[in-house]
XYZ file of C-alpha atoms in Angstrom:
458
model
C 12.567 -1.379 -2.444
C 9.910 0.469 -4.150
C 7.309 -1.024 -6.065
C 7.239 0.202 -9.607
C 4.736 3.273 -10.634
C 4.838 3.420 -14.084
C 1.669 4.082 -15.245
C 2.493 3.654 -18.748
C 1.316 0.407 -20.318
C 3.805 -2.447 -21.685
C 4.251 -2.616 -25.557
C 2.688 -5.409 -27.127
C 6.004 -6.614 -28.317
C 7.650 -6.584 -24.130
C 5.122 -9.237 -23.857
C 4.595 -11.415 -27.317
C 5.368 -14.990 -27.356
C 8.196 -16.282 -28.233
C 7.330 -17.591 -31.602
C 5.781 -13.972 -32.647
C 9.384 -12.423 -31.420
C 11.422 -14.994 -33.252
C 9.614 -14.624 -36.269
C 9.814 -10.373 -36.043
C 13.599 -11.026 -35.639
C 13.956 -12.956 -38.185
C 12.153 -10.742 -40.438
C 14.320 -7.604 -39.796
C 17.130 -9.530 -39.622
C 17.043 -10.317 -43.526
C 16.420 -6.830 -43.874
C 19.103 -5.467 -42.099
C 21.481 -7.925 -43.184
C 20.180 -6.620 -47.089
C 20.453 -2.876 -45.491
C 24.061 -3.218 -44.737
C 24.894 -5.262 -47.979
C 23.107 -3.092 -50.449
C 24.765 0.040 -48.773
C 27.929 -0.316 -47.133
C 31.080 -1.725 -48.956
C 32.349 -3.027 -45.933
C 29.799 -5.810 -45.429
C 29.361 -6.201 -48.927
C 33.154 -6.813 -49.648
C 33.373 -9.356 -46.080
C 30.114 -11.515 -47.212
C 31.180 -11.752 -50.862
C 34.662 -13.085 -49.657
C 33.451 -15.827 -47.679
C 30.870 -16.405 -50.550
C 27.677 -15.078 -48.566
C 24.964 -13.044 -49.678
C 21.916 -11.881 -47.423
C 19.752 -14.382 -49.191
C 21.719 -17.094 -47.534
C 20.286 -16.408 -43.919
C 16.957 -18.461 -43.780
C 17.108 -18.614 -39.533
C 18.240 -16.692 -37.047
C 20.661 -19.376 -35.893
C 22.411 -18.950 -39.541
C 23.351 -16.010 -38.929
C 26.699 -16.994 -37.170
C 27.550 -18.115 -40.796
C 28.748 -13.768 -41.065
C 31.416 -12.393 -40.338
C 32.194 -10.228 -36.885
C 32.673 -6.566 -37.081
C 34.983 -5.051 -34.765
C 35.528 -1.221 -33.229
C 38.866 -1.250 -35.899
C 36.481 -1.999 -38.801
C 34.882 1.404 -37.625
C 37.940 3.414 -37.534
C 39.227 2.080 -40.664
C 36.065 3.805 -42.060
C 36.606 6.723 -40.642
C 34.500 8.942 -40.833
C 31.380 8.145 -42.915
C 32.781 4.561 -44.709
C 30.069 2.442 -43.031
C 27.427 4.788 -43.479
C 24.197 3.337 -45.409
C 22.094 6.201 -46.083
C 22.622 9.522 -47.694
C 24.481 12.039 -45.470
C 22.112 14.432 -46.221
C 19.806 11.797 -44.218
C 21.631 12.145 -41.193
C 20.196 14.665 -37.950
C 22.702 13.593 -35.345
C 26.612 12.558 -35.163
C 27.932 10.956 -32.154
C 31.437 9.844 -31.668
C 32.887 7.837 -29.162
C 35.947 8.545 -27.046
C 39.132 8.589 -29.674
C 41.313 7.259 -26.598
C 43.388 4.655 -28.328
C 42.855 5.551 -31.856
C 40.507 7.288 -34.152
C 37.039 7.839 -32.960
C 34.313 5.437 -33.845
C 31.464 8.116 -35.695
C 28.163 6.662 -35.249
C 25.030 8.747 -37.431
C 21.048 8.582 -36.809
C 18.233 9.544 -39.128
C 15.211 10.663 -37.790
C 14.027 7.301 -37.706
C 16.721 5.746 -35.723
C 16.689 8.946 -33.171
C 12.868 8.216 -33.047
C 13.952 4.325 -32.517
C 16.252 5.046 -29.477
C 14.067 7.871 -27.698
C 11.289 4.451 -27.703
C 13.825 2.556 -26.416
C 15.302 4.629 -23.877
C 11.530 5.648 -22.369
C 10.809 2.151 -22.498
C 14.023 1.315 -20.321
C 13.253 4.432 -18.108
C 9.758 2.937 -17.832
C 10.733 -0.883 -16.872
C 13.013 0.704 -13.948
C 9.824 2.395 -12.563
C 9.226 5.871 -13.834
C 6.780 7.396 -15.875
C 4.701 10.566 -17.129
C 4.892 13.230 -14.879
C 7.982 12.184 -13.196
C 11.468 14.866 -13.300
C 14.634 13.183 -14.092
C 18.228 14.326 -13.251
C 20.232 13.218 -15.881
C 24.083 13.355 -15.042
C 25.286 11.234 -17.628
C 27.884 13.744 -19.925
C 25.923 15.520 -22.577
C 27.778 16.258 -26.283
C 29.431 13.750 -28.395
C 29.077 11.132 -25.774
C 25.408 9.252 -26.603
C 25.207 9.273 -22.518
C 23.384 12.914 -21.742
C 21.295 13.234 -24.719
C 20.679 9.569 -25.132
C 18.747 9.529 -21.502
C 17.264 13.023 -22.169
C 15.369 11.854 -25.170
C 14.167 9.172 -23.932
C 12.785 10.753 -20.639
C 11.298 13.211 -22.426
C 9.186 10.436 -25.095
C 8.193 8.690 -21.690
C 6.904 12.371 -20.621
C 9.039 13.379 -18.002
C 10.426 16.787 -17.264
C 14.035 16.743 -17.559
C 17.061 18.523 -16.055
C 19.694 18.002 -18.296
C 22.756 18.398 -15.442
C 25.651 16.614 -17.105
C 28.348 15.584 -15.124
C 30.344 17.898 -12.736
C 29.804 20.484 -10.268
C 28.735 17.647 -7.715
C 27.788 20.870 -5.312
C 24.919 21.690 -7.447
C 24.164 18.182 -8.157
C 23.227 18.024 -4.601
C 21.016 21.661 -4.834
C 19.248 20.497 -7.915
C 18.028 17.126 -6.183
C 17.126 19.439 -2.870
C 15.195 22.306 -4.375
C 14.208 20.358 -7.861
C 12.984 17.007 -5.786
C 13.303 14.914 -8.943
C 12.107 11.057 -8.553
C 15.155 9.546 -11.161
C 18.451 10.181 -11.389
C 20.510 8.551 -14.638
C 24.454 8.908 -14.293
C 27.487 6.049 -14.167
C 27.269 4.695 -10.360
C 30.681 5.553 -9.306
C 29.527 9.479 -9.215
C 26.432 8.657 -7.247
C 28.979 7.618 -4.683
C 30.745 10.933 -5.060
C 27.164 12.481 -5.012
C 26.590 10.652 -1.884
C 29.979 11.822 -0.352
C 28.561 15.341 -1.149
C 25.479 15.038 0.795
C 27.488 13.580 3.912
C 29.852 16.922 3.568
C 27.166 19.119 3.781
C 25.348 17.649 6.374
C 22.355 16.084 5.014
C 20.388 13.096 4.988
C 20.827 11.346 1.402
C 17.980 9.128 2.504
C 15.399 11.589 2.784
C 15.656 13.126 -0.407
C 13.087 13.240 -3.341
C 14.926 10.697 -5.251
C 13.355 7.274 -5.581
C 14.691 5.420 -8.955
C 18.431 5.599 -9.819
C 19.449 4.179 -13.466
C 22.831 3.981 -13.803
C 25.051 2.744 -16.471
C 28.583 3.305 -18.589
C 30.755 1.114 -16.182
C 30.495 -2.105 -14.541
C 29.398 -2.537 -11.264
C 28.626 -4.920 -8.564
C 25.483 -6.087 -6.479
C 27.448 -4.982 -3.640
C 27.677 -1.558 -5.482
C 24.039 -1.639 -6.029
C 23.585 -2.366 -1.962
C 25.358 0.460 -0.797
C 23.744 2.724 -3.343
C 20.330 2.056 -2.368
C 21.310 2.217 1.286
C 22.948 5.638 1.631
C 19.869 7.081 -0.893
C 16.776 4.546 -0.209
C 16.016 4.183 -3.775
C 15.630 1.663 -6.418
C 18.903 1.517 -8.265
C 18.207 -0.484 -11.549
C 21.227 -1.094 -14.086
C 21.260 0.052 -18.285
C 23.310 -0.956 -21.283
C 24.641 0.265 -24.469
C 27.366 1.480 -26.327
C 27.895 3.987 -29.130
C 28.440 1.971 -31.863
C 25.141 0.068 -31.306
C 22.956 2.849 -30.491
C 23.642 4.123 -27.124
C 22.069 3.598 -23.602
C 19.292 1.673 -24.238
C 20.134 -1.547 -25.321
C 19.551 -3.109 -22.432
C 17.835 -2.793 -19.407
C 16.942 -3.561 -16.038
C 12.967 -4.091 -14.606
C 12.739 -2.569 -10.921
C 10.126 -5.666 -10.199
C 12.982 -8.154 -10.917
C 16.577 -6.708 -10.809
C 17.476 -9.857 -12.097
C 19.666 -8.871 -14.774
C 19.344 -6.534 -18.531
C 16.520 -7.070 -20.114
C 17.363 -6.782 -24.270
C 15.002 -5.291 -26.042
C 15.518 -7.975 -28.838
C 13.086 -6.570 -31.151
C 15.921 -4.184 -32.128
C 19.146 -6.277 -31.283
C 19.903 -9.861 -31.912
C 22.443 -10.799 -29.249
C 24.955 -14.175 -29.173
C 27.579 -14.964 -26.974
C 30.655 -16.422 -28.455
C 34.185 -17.904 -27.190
C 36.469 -14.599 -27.439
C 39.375 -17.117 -28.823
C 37.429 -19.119 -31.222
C 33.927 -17.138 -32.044
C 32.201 -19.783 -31.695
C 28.552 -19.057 -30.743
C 27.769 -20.422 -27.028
C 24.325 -21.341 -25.756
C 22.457 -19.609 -23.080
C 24.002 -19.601 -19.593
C 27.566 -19.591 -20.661
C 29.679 -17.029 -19.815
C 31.603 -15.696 -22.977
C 31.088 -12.337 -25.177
C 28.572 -10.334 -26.434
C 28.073 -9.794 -30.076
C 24.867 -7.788 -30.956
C 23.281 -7.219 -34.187
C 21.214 -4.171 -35.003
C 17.525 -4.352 -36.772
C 16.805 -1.909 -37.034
C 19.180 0.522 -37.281
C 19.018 2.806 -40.923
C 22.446 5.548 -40.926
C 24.771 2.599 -39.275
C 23.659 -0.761 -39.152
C 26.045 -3.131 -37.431
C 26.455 -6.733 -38.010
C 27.773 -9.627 -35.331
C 29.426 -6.514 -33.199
C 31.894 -7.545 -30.657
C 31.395 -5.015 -27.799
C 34.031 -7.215 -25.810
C 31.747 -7.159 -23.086
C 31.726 -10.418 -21.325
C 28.689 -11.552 -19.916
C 26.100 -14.553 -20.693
C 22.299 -14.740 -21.990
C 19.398 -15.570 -19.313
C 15.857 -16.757 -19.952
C 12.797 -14.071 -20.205
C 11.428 -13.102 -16.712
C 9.825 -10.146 -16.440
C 9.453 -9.239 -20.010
C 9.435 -11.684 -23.338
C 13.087 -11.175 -24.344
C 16.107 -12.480 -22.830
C 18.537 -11.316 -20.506
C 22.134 -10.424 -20.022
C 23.459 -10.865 -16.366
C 25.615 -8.062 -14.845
C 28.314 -7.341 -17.563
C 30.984 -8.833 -15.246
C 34.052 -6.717 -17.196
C 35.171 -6.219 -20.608
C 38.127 -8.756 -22.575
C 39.792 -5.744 -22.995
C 39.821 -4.439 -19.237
C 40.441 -7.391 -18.007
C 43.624 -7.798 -16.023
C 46.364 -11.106 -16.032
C 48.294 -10.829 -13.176
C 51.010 -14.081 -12.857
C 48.656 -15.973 -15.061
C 45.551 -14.944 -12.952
C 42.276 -13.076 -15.169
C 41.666 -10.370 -11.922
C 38.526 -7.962 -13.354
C 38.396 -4.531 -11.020
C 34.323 -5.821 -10.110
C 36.226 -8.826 -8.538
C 38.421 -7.102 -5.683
C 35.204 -4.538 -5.493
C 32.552 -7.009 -4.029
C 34.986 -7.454 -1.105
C 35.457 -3.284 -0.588
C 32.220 -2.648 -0.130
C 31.584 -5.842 2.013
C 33.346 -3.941 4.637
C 32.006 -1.118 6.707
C 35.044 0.429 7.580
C 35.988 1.018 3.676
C 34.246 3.568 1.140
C 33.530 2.085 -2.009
C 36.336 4.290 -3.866
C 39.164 2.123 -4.646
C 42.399 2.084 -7.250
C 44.585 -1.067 -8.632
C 47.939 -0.101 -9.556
C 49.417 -2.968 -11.684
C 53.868 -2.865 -12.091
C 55.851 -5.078 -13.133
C 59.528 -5.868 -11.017
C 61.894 -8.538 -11.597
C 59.770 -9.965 -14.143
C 56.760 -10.218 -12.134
C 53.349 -8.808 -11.908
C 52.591 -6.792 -8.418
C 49.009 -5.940 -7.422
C 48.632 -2.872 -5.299
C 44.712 -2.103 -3.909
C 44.303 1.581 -2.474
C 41.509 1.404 -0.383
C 40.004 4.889 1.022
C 38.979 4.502 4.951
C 35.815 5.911 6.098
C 37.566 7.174 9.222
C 41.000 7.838 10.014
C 42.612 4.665 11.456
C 45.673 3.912 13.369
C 48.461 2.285 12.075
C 47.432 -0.706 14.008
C 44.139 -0.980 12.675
C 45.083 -0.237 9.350
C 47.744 -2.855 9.117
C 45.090 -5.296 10.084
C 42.342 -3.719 7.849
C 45.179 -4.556 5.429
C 45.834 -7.950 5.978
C 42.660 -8.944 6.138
C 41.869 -7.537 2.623
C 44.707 -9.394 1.321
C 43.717 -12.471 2.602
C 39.883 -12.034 1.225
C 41.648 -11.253 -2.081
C 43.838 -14.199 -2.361
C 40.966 -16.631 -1.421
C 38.089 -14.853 -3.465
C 40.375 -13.498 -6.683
C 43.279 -16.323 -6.452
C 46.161 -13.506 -6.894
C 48.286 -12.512 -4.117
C 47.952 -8.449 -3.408
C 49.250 -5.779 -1.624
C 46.622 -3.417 -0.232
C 47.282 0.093 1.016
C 44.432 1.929 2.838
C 44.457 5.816 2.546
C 42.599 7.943 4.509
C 38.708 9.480 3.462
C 39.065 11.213 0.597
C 42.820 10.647 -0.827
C 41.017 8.413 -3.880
C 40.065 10.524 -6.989
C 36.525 11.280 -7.299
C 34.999 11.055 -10.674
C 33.163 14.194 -11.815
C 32.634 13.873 -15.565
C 32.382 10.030 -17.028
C 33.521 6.871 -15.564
C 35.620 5.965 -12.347
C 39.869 5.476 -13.150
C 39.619 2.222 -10.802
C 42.945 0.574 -12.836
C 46.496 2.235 -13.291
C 48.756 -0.535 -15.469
C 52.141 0.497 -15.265
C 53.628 -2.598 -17.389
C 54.908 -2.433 -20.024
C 53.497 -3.113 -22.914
C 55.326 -4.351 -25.808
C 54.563 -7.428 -28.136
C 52.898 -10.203 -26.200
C 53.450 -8.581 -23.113
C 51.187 -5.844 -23.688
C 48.442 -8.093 -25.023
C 48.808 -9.876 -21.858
C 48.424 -6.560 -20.095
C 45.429 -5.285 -22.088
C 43.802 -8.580 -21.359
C 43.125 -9.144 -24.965
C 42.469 -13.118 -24.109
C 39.757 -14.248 -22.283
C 38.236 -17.698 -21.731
C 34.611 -18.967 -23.082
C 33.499 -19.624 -19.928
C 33.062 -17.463 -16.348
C 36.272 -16.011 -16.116
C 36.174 -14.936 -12.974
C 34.327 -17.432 -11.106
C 32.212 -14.631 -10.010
C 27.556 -15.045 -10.144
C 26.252 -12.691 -11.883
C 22.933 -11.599 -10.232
């Protein structure tokens, strides 16, 4: 939409060969694969007892000889078991959300806070801003890496920053009016509610200062990103990460391609494996993500499963490979009579159709031994009961040929669905219950090595 103007110049390494990026990998690999060994007990303890040692990793491709580490690994440690430097070492402690269990603590020397403020400028950069530029950042600031992850980084690239956070959507809207900043950085859900905001009070999202939107922390659709960059006439460009890697900034997208994340693989190994087997799949298969960090000094991690499922691209417009739109998680994923349903599924077709917002809820129940799918859909203008009941049908019918499961859809009127105001959309209530295989069948725990949803990633 707008032609990238960044006047910052590419690393060397965003455009090295392949052979010089391979051989930096493999290079830091060893190291941190000696890092974590030398200093954690964890690793040490799961390499001795399938008789590994760091030494044994000659190529990159050898590393799938090592074991996984998983978020439970984390929270057995709880909270400084997998650290592998001196406390005293540490600047800043993040934690992510403690939701089902313990939080996961994740702790950065100076070096590793320098590491992710590159990264994060260098994302900010490849999605077309630069020096000079002001950046809203509504991600949440505090123990969430969101907020301060994108502040940092904005800042190293040499933009002024208003550090928002989520919430009072009313300013939101005076601090993009009066401020004029050129990026905004927040999930993509409340740039919807943001939008909503703007149509309340009368004004014309479109003419607005904004030009870039980076948005991240939930999945979401190319027909997300359509409507986005409609109602504000902007660039919106997706970003990756997760706490126990880093943080935003794992991945990202380039405003010339928008053709999926771009890793920055000088300080991540990725793999995709079969979520049943762990097997490691080749490029262009749809499976999970499992990311290794470099670089990474307080809390390396080795062969993480984020449970993110997704599948590995060739280089376009950078030298490292890509991730195509994360299409769900294992864990979010939803089983209904046998059927793997993920929420970005049944939100392609919402926002396919003018006469429906893009806010949306699935409420999953269970009666006589059956699974039910209910879709709320919000209306962008009251309808009649006869135009709703075909608004309905027609949903259904898109669902059951797109999705394969049979739903019921109930449209509400504008504004009746939640808005999100502080972190990421509720688009799934599971009212099942969930006890024994059952509720690993609920939590979608299972997933398949291949695309399981049928679904392109773009």
């Amino acid at each position: 939409m707008f032609p990238p103007k960044s006047a910052a110049p590419l690393e060397p390494i965003e455009r090295a060969s392949q052979d010089e990026l391979r051989a930096l990998q493999l290079t830091r690999l060893k190291w941190s694969l000696q890092h974590a060994y030398d200093r954690v007990r964890h690793y040490r303890e799961r390499f001795s007892a399938l008789g590994l040692h760091p030494s044994n990793l000659r190529t990159l491709e050898d590393l799938a000889k090592y074991p996984f580490t998983v978020k439970d690994d984390l929270r057995r440690n709880y909270p400084f078991g997998m650290l592998a430097t001196a406390r005293e070492n540490l600047i800043r402690i993040h934690a992510s959300s403690g939701t089902t269990g313990k939080p996961t603590i994740v702790g950065y020397t100076r070096k590793d806070i320098d590491n992710w403020s590159i990264l994060m400028a260098r994302s900010i950069r490849a999605a077309g801003g630069g020096p000079g530029q002001i950046v809203l950042v509504s991600y949440g600031y505090g123990l969430f890496t969101g907020g301060l992850g994108a502040h940092y980084g904005a800042e190293r690239l040499g933009c002024a920053v208003i550090p928002m956070s989520g919430g009072q959507t009313e300013k939101q809207v005076q601090m993009i009016t009066d401020l004029q900043p050129s990026i905004v950085m927040m999930t993509p859900s409340y740039m919807l509610t943001i939008a909503d905001e703007f149509a309340r009070q009368g004004l014309d999202a479109k003419k607005t200062s904004l030009r870039v939107g980076i948005f991240g922390a939930e999945p979401w659709s190319e027909s997300l990103r359509a409507e986005i960059e409609s109602r504000f006439h902007i660039d919106a460009v997706d970003i990756y990460g997760l706490s126990e890697v880093m943080g935003p900034g794992v991945a990202s997208e380039c405003a010339e391609t928008k053709d999926g994340l771009v890793i920055w693989e000088d300080h991540f190994y990725p793999e995709i494996i079969d979520p049943d087997t762990g097997a490691v799949l080749p490029d262009g298969t749809y499976g999970e993500l499992v990311l290794t960090s470099l670089t990474k000094e307080a809390f390396p991690v080795i062969r993480y499963r984020t449970r993110d499922l997704a599948c590995l691209l060739p280089p376009t417009a950078r030298s490292m490979r890509r991730i195509g739109r994360v299409i769900g998680r294992s864990d979010d994923m939803l089983i209904i009579r046998g059927v793997n349903v993920f929420p970005s599924q049944i939100e392609e077709l919402i926002v396919k159709d003018p006469r429906l917002s893009p806010h949306y809820l699935l409420v999953v129940s269970r009666a006589d031994r059956l699974d039910e799918l209910e879709v709320r859909v919000e209306t962008r203008t009251n309808l009649t009961a006869a135009e709703g009941h075909e608004l309905a049908n027609e949903l259904h019918q898109q669902i059951k040929g797109w999705v394969g499961v049979t739903a019921s859809v109930t449209p509400v009127p504008p504004g009746n669905i939640e808005r999100v105001t502080v972190g990421k959309a509720r688009r799934v209530i599971d009212n099942r219950p969930k006890v024994g295989d059952i509720g690993v069948q609920a939590r979608g725990e299972k997933a398949t090595s291949r695309n399981p949803t049928g679904t392109h990633v773009r």
